[in-house]
mmCIF file with all atom_site columns, C-alpha atoms in Angstrom:
data_model
loop_
_atom_site.group_PDB
_atom_site.id
_atom_site.type_symbol
_atom_site.label_atom_id
_atom_site.label_alt_id
_atom_site.label_comp_id
_atom_site.label_asym_id
_atom_site.label_entity_id
_atom_site.label_seq_id
_atom_site.pdbx_PDB_ins_code
_atom_site.Cartn_x
_atom_site.Cartn_y
_atom_site.Cartn_z
_atom_site.occupancy
_atom_site.B_iso_or_equiv
_atom_site.pdbx_formal_charge
_atom_site.auth_seq_id
_atom_site.auth_comp_id
_atom_site.auth_asym_id
_atom_site.auth_atom_id
_atom_site.pdbx_PDB_model_num
ATOM 1   C CA . MET A 1 1   ? -22.172 4.250   15.394  1.00 67.00 ? 292 MET A CA 1
ATOM 2   C CA . ASN A 1 2   ? -21.372 7.664   16.825  1.00 71.00 ? 293 ASN A CA 1
ATOM 3   C CA . LEU A 1 3   ? -19.178 10.271  15.144  1.00 72.00 ? 294 LEU A CA 1
ATOM 4   C CA . LEU A 1 4   ? -16.270 9.714   17.553  1.00 74.00 ? 295 LEU A CA 1
ATOM 5   C CA . GLU A 1 5   ? -16.116 6.051   16.591  1.00 75.00 ? 296 GLU A CA 1
ATOM 6   C CA . LEU A 1 6   ? -16.309 7.044   12.918  1.00 77.00 ? 297 LEU A CA 1
ATOM 7   C CA . GLN A 1 7   ? -13.092 9.036   13.381  1.00 79.00 ? 298 GLN A CA 1
ATOM 8   C CA . GLN A 1 8   ? -11.201 5.900   14.408  1.00 80.00 ? 299 GLN A CA 1
ATOM 9   C CA . ILE A 1 9   ? -12.034 3.180   11.869  1.00 83.00 ? 300 ILE A CA 1
ATOM 10  C CA . PRO A 1 10  ? -11.755 2.904   8.079   1.00 88.00 ? 301 PRO A CA 1
ATOM 11  C CA . HIS A 1 11  ? -14.975 3.479   6.170   1.00 89.00 ? 302 HIS A CA 1
ATOM 12  C CA . ARG A 1 12  ? -16.355 4.978   3.020   1.00 90.00 ? 303 ARG A CA 1
ATOM 13  C CA . ARG A 1 13  ? -18.390 8.162   2.784   1.00 89.00 ? 304 ARG A CA 1
ATOM 14  C CA . PHE A 1 14  ? -20.786 9.225   0.114   1.00 89.00 ? 305 PHE A CA 1
ATOM 15  C CA . ASN A 1 15  ? -20.079 12.568  -1.527  1.00 88.00 ? 306 ASN A CA 1
ATOM 16  C CA . PRO A 1 16  ? -23.546 13.801  -2.537  1.00 84.00 ? 307 PRO A CA 1
ATOM 17  C CA . LEU A 1 17  ? -22.163 16.538  -4.792  1.00 84.00 ? 308 LEU A CA 1
ATOM 18  C CA . LEU A 1 18  ? -20.110 14.164  -6.937  1.00 88.00 ? 309 LEU A CA 1
ATOM 19  C CA . ARG A 1 19  ? -22.399 11.184  -6.276  1.00 88.00 ? 310 ARG A CA 1
ATOM 20  C CA . GLU A 1 20  ? -19.455 8.898   -5.511  1.00 92.00 ? 311 GLU A CA 1
ATOM 21  C CA . TRP A 1 21  ? -17.992 7.034   -2.561  1.00 92.00 ? 312 TRP A CA 1
ATOM 22  C CA . VAL A 1 22  ? -14.705 8.178   -0.984  1.00 91.00 ? 313 VAL A CA 1
ATOM 23  C CA . LEU A 1 23  ? -12.458 5.962   1.136   1.00 89.00 ? 314 LEU A CA 1
ATOM 24  C CA . VAL A 1 24  ? -11.675 7.430   4.588   1.00 89.00 ? 315 VAL A CA 1
ATOM 25  C CA . SER A 1 25  ? -8.878  5.940   6.726   1.00 86.00 ? 316 SER A CA 1
ATOM 26  C CA . PRO A 1 26  ? -8.628  8.070   9.888   1.00 83.00 ? 317 PRO A CA 1
ATOM 27  C CA . HIS A 1 27  ? -6.525  5.501   11.771  1.00 77.00 ? 318 HIS A CA 1
ATOM 28  C CA . ARG A 1 28  ? -3.655  6.152   9.314   1.00 72.00 ? 319 ARG A CA 1
ATOM 29  C CA . THR A 1 29  ? -2.677  9.213   11.354  1.00 70.00 ? 320 THR A CA 1
ATOM 30  C CA . GLU A 1 30  ? -1.192  6.748   13.857  1.00 72.00 ? 321 GLU A CA 1
ATOM 31  C CA . ARG A 1 31  ? 1.562   5.868   11.386  1.00 71.00 ? 322 ARG A CA 1
ATOM 32  C CA . PRO A 1 32  ? 5.046   6.709   12.656  1.00 69.00 ? 323 PRO A CA 1
ATOM 33  C CA . TRP A 1 33  ? 6.050   8.080   9.251   1.00 65.00 ? 324 TRP A CA 1
ATOM 34  C CA . LEU A 1 34  ? 3.830   10.677  7.629   1.00 54.00 ? 325 LEU A CA 1
ATOM 35  C CA . GLY A 1 35  ? 6.068   11.472  4.689   1.00 63.00 ? 326 GLY A CA 1
ATOM 36  C CA . LYS A 1 36  ? 9.241   13.326  4.061   1.00 64.00 ? 327 LYS A CA 1
ATOM 37  C CA . VAL A 1 37  ? 10.845  15.346  1.332   1.00 63.00 ? 328 VAL A CA 1
ATOM 38  C CA . ASP A 1 38  ? 13.983  13.836  -0.133  1.00 64.00 ? 329 ASP A CA 1
ATOM 39  C CA . GLN A 1 39  ? 16.656  15.565  -2.094  1.00 67.00 ? 330 GLN A CA 1
ATOM 40  C CA . ALA A 1 40  ? 17.298  14.302  -5.609  1.00 61.00 ? 331 ALA A CA 1
ATOM 41  C CA . SER A 1 41  ? 19.164  11.008  -5.426  1.00 59.00 ? 332 SER A CA 1
ATOM 42  C CA . SER A 1 42  ? 22.792  10.855  -6.366  1.00 62.00 ? 333 SER A CA 1
ATOM 43  C CA . PRO A 1 43  ? 24.153  8.182   -8.691  1.00 65.00 ? 334 PRO A CA 1
ATOM 44  C CA . ASP A 1 44  ? 26.140  6.647   -5.810  1.00 74.00 ? 335 ASP A CA 1
ATOM 45  C CA . ARG A 1 45  ? 23.107  5.326   -3.889  1.00 82.00 ? 336 ARG A CA 1
ATOM 46  C CA . LEU A 1 46  ? 23.559  2.312   -1.645  1.00 91.00 ? 337 LEU A CA 1
ATOM 47  C CA . GLU A 1 47  ? 22.479  -1.138  -2.882  1.00 93.00 ? 338 GLU A CA 1
ATOM 48  C CA . TYR A 1 48  ? 21.541  -1.947  0.720   1.00 96.00 ? 339 TYR A CA 1
ATOM 49  C CA . ASP A 1 49  ? 20.504  0.528   3.407   1.00 95.00 ? 340 ASP A CA 1
ATOM 50  C CA . PRO A 1 50  ? 20.553  -0.865  6.965   1.00 95.00 ? 341 PRO A CA 1
ATOM 51  C CA . GLN A 1 51  ? 18.096  1.884   8.030   1.00 92.00 ? 342 GLN A CA 1
ATOM 52  C CA . CYS A 1 52  ? 15.513  1.191   5.292   1.00 93.00 ? 343 CYS A CA 1
ATOM 53  C CA . TYR A 1 53  ? 12.442  -0.642  6.563   1.00 93.00 ? 344 TYR A CA 1
ATOM 54  C CA . LEU A 1 54  ? 11.898  -2.243  3.129   1.00 95.00 ? 345 LEU A CA 1
ATOM 55  C CA . CYS A 1 55  ? 15.380  -3.720  2.587   1.00 97.00 ? 346 CYS A CA 1
ATOM 56  C CA . PRO A 1 56  ? 15.966  -7.470  3.130   1.00 98.00 ? 347 PRO A CA 1
ATOM 57  C CA . GLU A 1 57  ? 16.405  -8.624  6.742   1.00 97.00 ? 348 GLU A CA 1
ATOM 58  C CA . ASN A 1 58  ? 15.662  -5.164  8.154   1.00 97.00 ? 349 ASN A CA 1
ATOM 59  C CA . ALA A 1 59  ? 13.028  -4.421  10.784  1.00 96.00 ? 350 ALA A CA 1
ATOM 60  C CA . ARG A 1 60  ? 9.939   -2.614  9.511   1.00 93.00 ? 351 ARG A CA 1
ATOM 61  C CA . ALA A 1 61  ? 8.223   0.285   11.258  1.00 84.00 ? 352 ALA A CA 1
ATOM 62  C CA . GLY A 1 62  ? 5.642   -2.083  12.764  1.00 82.00 ? 353 GLY A CA 1
ATOM 63  C CA . GLY A 1 63  ? 8.354   -4.338  14.243  1.00 88.00 ? 354 GLY A CA 1
ATOM 64  C CA . ALA A 1 64  ? 8.217   -7.288  11.816  1.00 94.00 ? 355 ALA A CA 1
ATOM 65  C CA . ARG A 1 65  ? 11.478  -8.305  10.128  1.00 97.00 ? 356 ARG A CA 1
ATOM 66  C CA . ASN A 1 66  ? 11.779  -8.794  6.364   1.00 97.00 ? 357 ASN A CA 1
ATOM 67  C CA . PRO A 1 67  ? 13.153  -12.090 5.085   1.00 98.00 ? 358 PRO A CA 1
ATOM 68  C CA . LYS A 1 68  ? 16.285  -12.203 2.950   1.00 97.00 ? 359 LYS A CA 1
ATOM 69  C CA . TYR A 1 69  ? 14.332  -11.864 -0.280  1.00 97.00 ? 360 TYR A CA 1
ATOM 70  C CA . ARG A 1 70  ? 16.063  -12.091 -3.670  1.00 95.00 ? 361 ARG A CA 1
ATOM 71  C CA . SER A 1 71  ? 13.414  -10.744 -6.048  1.00 93.00 ? 362 SER A CA 1
ATOM 72  C CA . THR A 1 72  ? 10.042  -9.068  -5.524  1.00 95.00 ? 363 THR A CA 1
ATOM 73  C CA . PHE A 1 73  ? 8.692   -9.278  -1.980  1.00 96.00 ? 364 PHE A CA 1
ATOM 74  C CA . VAL A 1 74  ? 5.090   -8.730  -0.879  1.00 96.00 ? 365 VAL A CA 1
ATOM 75  C CA . PHE A 1 75  ? 3.704   -8.236  2.630   1.00 95.00 ? 366 PHE A CA 1
ATOM 76  C CA . ASP A 1 76  ? 0.639   -6.810  4.354   1.00 92.00 ? 367 ASP A CA 1
ATOM 77  C CA . ASN A 1 77  ? 1.080   -3.098  4.977   1.00 91.00 ? 368 ASN A CA 1
ATOM 78  C CA . ASP A 1 78  ? 1.951   -2.517  8.640   1.00 90.00 ? 369 ASP A CA 1
ATOM 79  C CA . TYR A 1 79  ? -0.160  0.662   8.594   1.00 87.00 ? 370 TYR A CA 1
ATOM 80  C CA . ALA A 1 80  ? -2.822  -0.197  6.040   1.00 88.00 ? 371 ALA A CA 1
ATOM 81  C CA . ALA A 1 81  ? -5.546  2.170   4.879   1.00 87.00 ? 372 ALA A CA 1
ATOM 82  C CA . LEU A 1 82  ? -8.078  -0.646  5.309   1.00 89.00 ? 373 LEU A CA 1
ATOM 83  C CA . LEU A 1 83  ? -8.361  -3.384  7.913   1.00 89.00 ? 374 LEU A CA 1
ATOM 84  C CA . PRO A 1 84  ? -9.291  -7.000  7.091   1.00 89.00 ? 375 PRO A CA 1
ATOM 85  C CA . LYS A 1 85  ? -12.027 -7.007  9.721   1.00 89.00 ? 376 LYS A CA 1
ATOM 86  C CA . THR A 1 86  ? -14.063 -4.043  10.809  1.00 86.00 ? 377 THR A CA 1
ATOM 87  C CA . GLN A 1 87  ? -17.368 -3.544  12.574  1.00 86.00 ? 378 GLN A CA 1
ATOM 88  C CA . ASP A 1 88  ? -20.305 -3.350  10.147  1.00 90.00 ? 379 ASP A CA 1
ATOM 89  C CA . PHE A 1 89  ? -22.094 -0.020  10.318  1.00 87.00 ? 380 PHE A CA 1
ATOM 90  C CA . GLU A 1 90  ? -24.039 2.520   8.320   1.00 88.00 ? 381 GLU A CA 1
ATOM 91  C CA . THR A 1 91  ? -24.542 6.182   9.235   1.00 86.00 ? 382 THR A CA 1
ATOM 92  C CA . LYS A 1 92  ? -26.939 8.693   7.720   1.00 86.00 ? 383 LYS A CA 1
ATOM 93  C CA . GLU A 1 93  ? -26.887 12.128  9.348   1.00 81.00 ? 384 GLU A CA 1
ATOM 94  C CA . GLU A 1 94  ? -29.638 14.214  7.757   1.00 77.00 ? 385 GLU A CA 1
ATOM 95  C CA . GLY A 1 95  ? -28.282 13.314  4.323   1.00 71.00 ? 386 GLY A CA 1
ATOM 96  C CA . LEU A 1 96  ? -25.096 15.301  4.991   1.00 78.00 ? 387 LEU A CA 1
ATOM 97  C CA . LEU A 1 97  ? -22.959 12.457  6.307   1.00 85.00 ? 388 LEU A CA 1
ATOM 98  C CA . ILE A 1 98  ? -23.551 9.085   4.733   1.00 87.00 ? 389 ILE A CA 1
ATOM 99  C CA . ALA A 1 99  ? -20.961 6.478   5.708   1.00 90.00 ? 390 ALA A CA 1
ATOM 100 C CA . GLU A 1 100 ? -20.576 2.705   5.656   1.00 91.00 ? 391 GLU A CA 1
ATOM 101 C CA . SER A 1 101 ? -17.962 0.311   6.968   1.00 89.00 ? 392 SER A CA 1
ATOM 102 C CA . GLU A 1 102 ? -15.300 -0.835  4.527   1.00 90.00 ? 393 GLU A CA 1
ATOM 103 C CA . ALA A 1 103 ? -12.946 -3.763  5.094   1.00 90.00 ? 394 ALA A CA 1
ATOM 104 C CA . GLY A 1 104 ? -10.030 -4.839  2.929   1.00 89.00 ? 395 GLY A CA 1
ATOM 105 C CA . ILE A 1 105 ? -6.327  -5.523  2.755   1.00 89.00 ? 396 ILE A CA 1
ATOM 106 C CA . CYS A 1 106 ? -3.425  -3.363  1.658   1.00 90.00 ? 397 CYS A CA 1
ATOM 107 C CA . ARG A 1 107 ? -0.254  -5.000  0.392   1.00 92.00 ? 398 ARG A CA 1
ATOM 108 C CA . VAL A 1 108 ? 3.243   -3.598  -0.158  1.00 94.00 ? 399 VAL A CA 1
ATOM 109 C CA . VAL A 1 109 ? 5.271   -4.757  -3.165  1.00 95.00 ? 400 VAL A CA 1
ATOM 110 C CA . CYS A 1 110 ? 9.044   -4.316  -2.963  1.00 96.00 ? 401 CYS A CA 1
ATOM 111 C CA . PHE A 1 111 ? 10.274  -4.366  -6.557  1.00 94.00 ? 402 PHE A CA 1
ATOM 112 C CA . SER A 1 112 ? 13.778  -5.579  -5.744  1.00 96.00 ? 403 SER A CA 1
ATOM 113 C CA . PRO A 1 113 ? 16.047  -6.311  -2.785  1.00 96.00 ? 404 PRO A CA 1
ATOM 114 C CA . ARG A 1 114 ? 18.317  -3.555  -4.099  1.00 96.00 ? 405 ARG A CA 1
ATOM 115 C CA . HIS A 1 115 ? 17.659  -0.260  -2.344  1.00 94.00 ? 406 HIS A CA 1
ATOM 116 C CA . ASP A 1 116 ? 19.088  1.736   -5.264  1.00 92.00 ? 407 ASP A CA 1
ATOM 117 C CA . LEU A 1 117 ? 17.044  0.101   -8.030  1.00 90.00 ? 408 LEU A CA 1
ATOM 118 C CA . THR A 1 118 ? 14.027  1.921   -9.452  1.00 88.00 ? 409 THR A CA 1
ATOM 119 C CA . ILE A 1 119 ? 11.750  0.910   -12.319 1.00 88.00 ? 410 ILE A CA 1
ATOM 120 C CA . PRO A 1 120 ? 13.312  3.273   -14.908 1.00 88.00 ? 411 PRO A CA 1
ATOM 121 C CA . VAL A 1 121 ? 16.692  1.539   -14.533 1.00 89.00 ? 412 VAL A CA 1
ATOM 122 C CA . MET A 1 122 ? 15.407  -2.035  -14.219 1.00 91.00 ? 413 MET A CA 1
ATOM 123 C CA . SER A 1 123 ? 15.822  -4.523  -17.056 1.00 92.00 ? 414 SER A CA 1
ATOM 124 C CA . ALA A 1 124 ? 12.747  -5.672  -18.991 1.00 93.00 ? 415 ALA A CA 1
ATOM 125 C CA . ALA A 1 125 ? 12.928  -9.054  -17.207 1.00 93.00 ? 416 ALA A CA 1
ATOM 126 C CA . GLU A 1 126 ? 12.996  -7.332  -13.795 1.00 93.00 ? 417 GLU A CA 1
ATOM 127 C CA . VAL A 1 127 ? 10.021  -5.127  -14.704 1.00 93.00 ? 418 VAL A CA 1
ATOM 128 C CA . ARG A 1 128 ? 8.200   -8.217  -16.017 1.00 94.00 ? 419 ARG A CA 1
ATOM 129 C CA . GLN A 1 129 ? 8.625   -9.818  -12.592 1.00 94.00 ? 420 GLN A CA 1
ATOM 130 C CA . VAL A 1 130 ? 7.135   -6.740  -10.910 1.00 94.00 ? 421 VAL A CA 1
ATOM 131 C CA . VAL A 1 131 ? 4.152   -6.786  -13.286 1.00 93.00 ? 422 VAL A CA 1
ATOM 132 C CA . ASP A 1 132 ? 3.688   -10.533 -12.702 1.00 93.00 ? 423 ASP A CA 1
ATOM 133 C CA . THR A 1 133 ? 3.740   -9.931  -8.938  1.00 94.00 ? 424 THR A CA 1
ATOM 134 C CA . TRP A 1 134 ? 1.113   -7.187  -9.246  1.00 92.00 ? 425 TRP A CA 1
ATOM 135 C CA . SER A 1 135 ? -0.988  -9.535  -11.360 1.00 90.00 ? 426 SER A CA 1
ATOM 136 C CA . GLU A 1 136 ? -0.691  -12.334 -8.810  1.00 91.00 ? 427 GLU A CA 1
ATOM 137 C CA . GLN A 1 137 ? -1.755  -9.962  -6.046  1.00 91.00 ? 428 GLN A CA 1
ATOM 138 C CA . PHE A 1 138 ? -4.866  -9.022  -8.020  1.00 86.00 ? 429 PHE A CA 1
ATOM 139 C CA . GLY A 1 139 ? -5.489  -12.660 -8.941  1.00 84.00 ? 430 GLY A CA 1
ATOM 140 C CA . ILE A 1 140 ? -5.413  -12.118 -12.690 1.00 66.00 ? 431 ILE A CA 1
ATOM 141 C CA . GLY A 1 141 ? -2.302  -14.070 -13.664 1.00 54.00 ? 432 GLY A CA 1
ATOM 142 C CA . ARG A 1 142 ? 0.269   -13.461 -16.337 1.00 50.00 ? 433 ARG A CA 1
ATOM 143 C CA . THR A 1 143 ? -1.928  -14.375 -19.308 1.00 49.00 ? 434 THR A CA 1
ATOM 144 C CA . ALA A 1 144 ? -4.141  -11.388 -18.597 1.00 45.00 ? 435 ALA A CA 1
ATOM 145 C CA . VAL A 1 145 ? -1.248  -8.923  -18.763 1.00 42.00 ? 436 VAL A CA 1
ATOM 146 C CA . GLY A 1 146 ? 0.513   -9.768  -21.972 1.00 46.00 ? 437 GLY A CA 1
ATOM 147 C CA . ALA A 1 147 ? 2.184   -13.182 -21.637 1.00 46.00 ? 438 ALA A CA 1
ATOM 148 C CA . ALA A 1 148 ? 1.873   -13.582 -25.399 1.00 42.00 ? 439 ALA A CA 1
ATOM 149 C CA . ARG A 1 149 ? 3.924   -10.455 -26.048 1.00 37.00 ? 440 ARG A CA 1
ATOM 150 C CA . SER A 1 150 ? 7.469   -11.356 -26.997 1.00 41.00 ? 441 SER A CA 1
ATOM 151 C CA . ASP A 1 151 ? 8.724   -7.773  -26.863 1.00 39.00 ? 442 ASP A CA 1
ATOM 152 C CA . PHE A 1 152 ? 8.429   -7.515  -23.083 1.00 34.00 ? 443 PHE A CA 1
#
């Protein structure tokens, strides 16, 4: 694999100084949204925002349309840091650049269909549903994250 190709696909690189692997996702620069700075939210936020790509029934940045979800909603990230399939490769450039292919999936979890709802103002039952959804996505199930606890 040449260096130009390495600048276009997700991979991991070895940092010889820290002796650890670092995930590199150069294709993420193709995202249409690279971040923005918001002003502090006002208490009169909308429950539904027709321009929000995460709200129910709205079109996402990648063109897919969200269903009319009523609780947590999970989907594959339209602009994921990793790709499910990638070409296998390994690069070693004089010990300075050590890189290997890395495949995977990236999921988005919408906590609620309400645009104005954030975790600090959610009820314990609503937060429990978010935690259960995270657990399902990681395949660990509710019993591994405190199902026996009655205070949550």
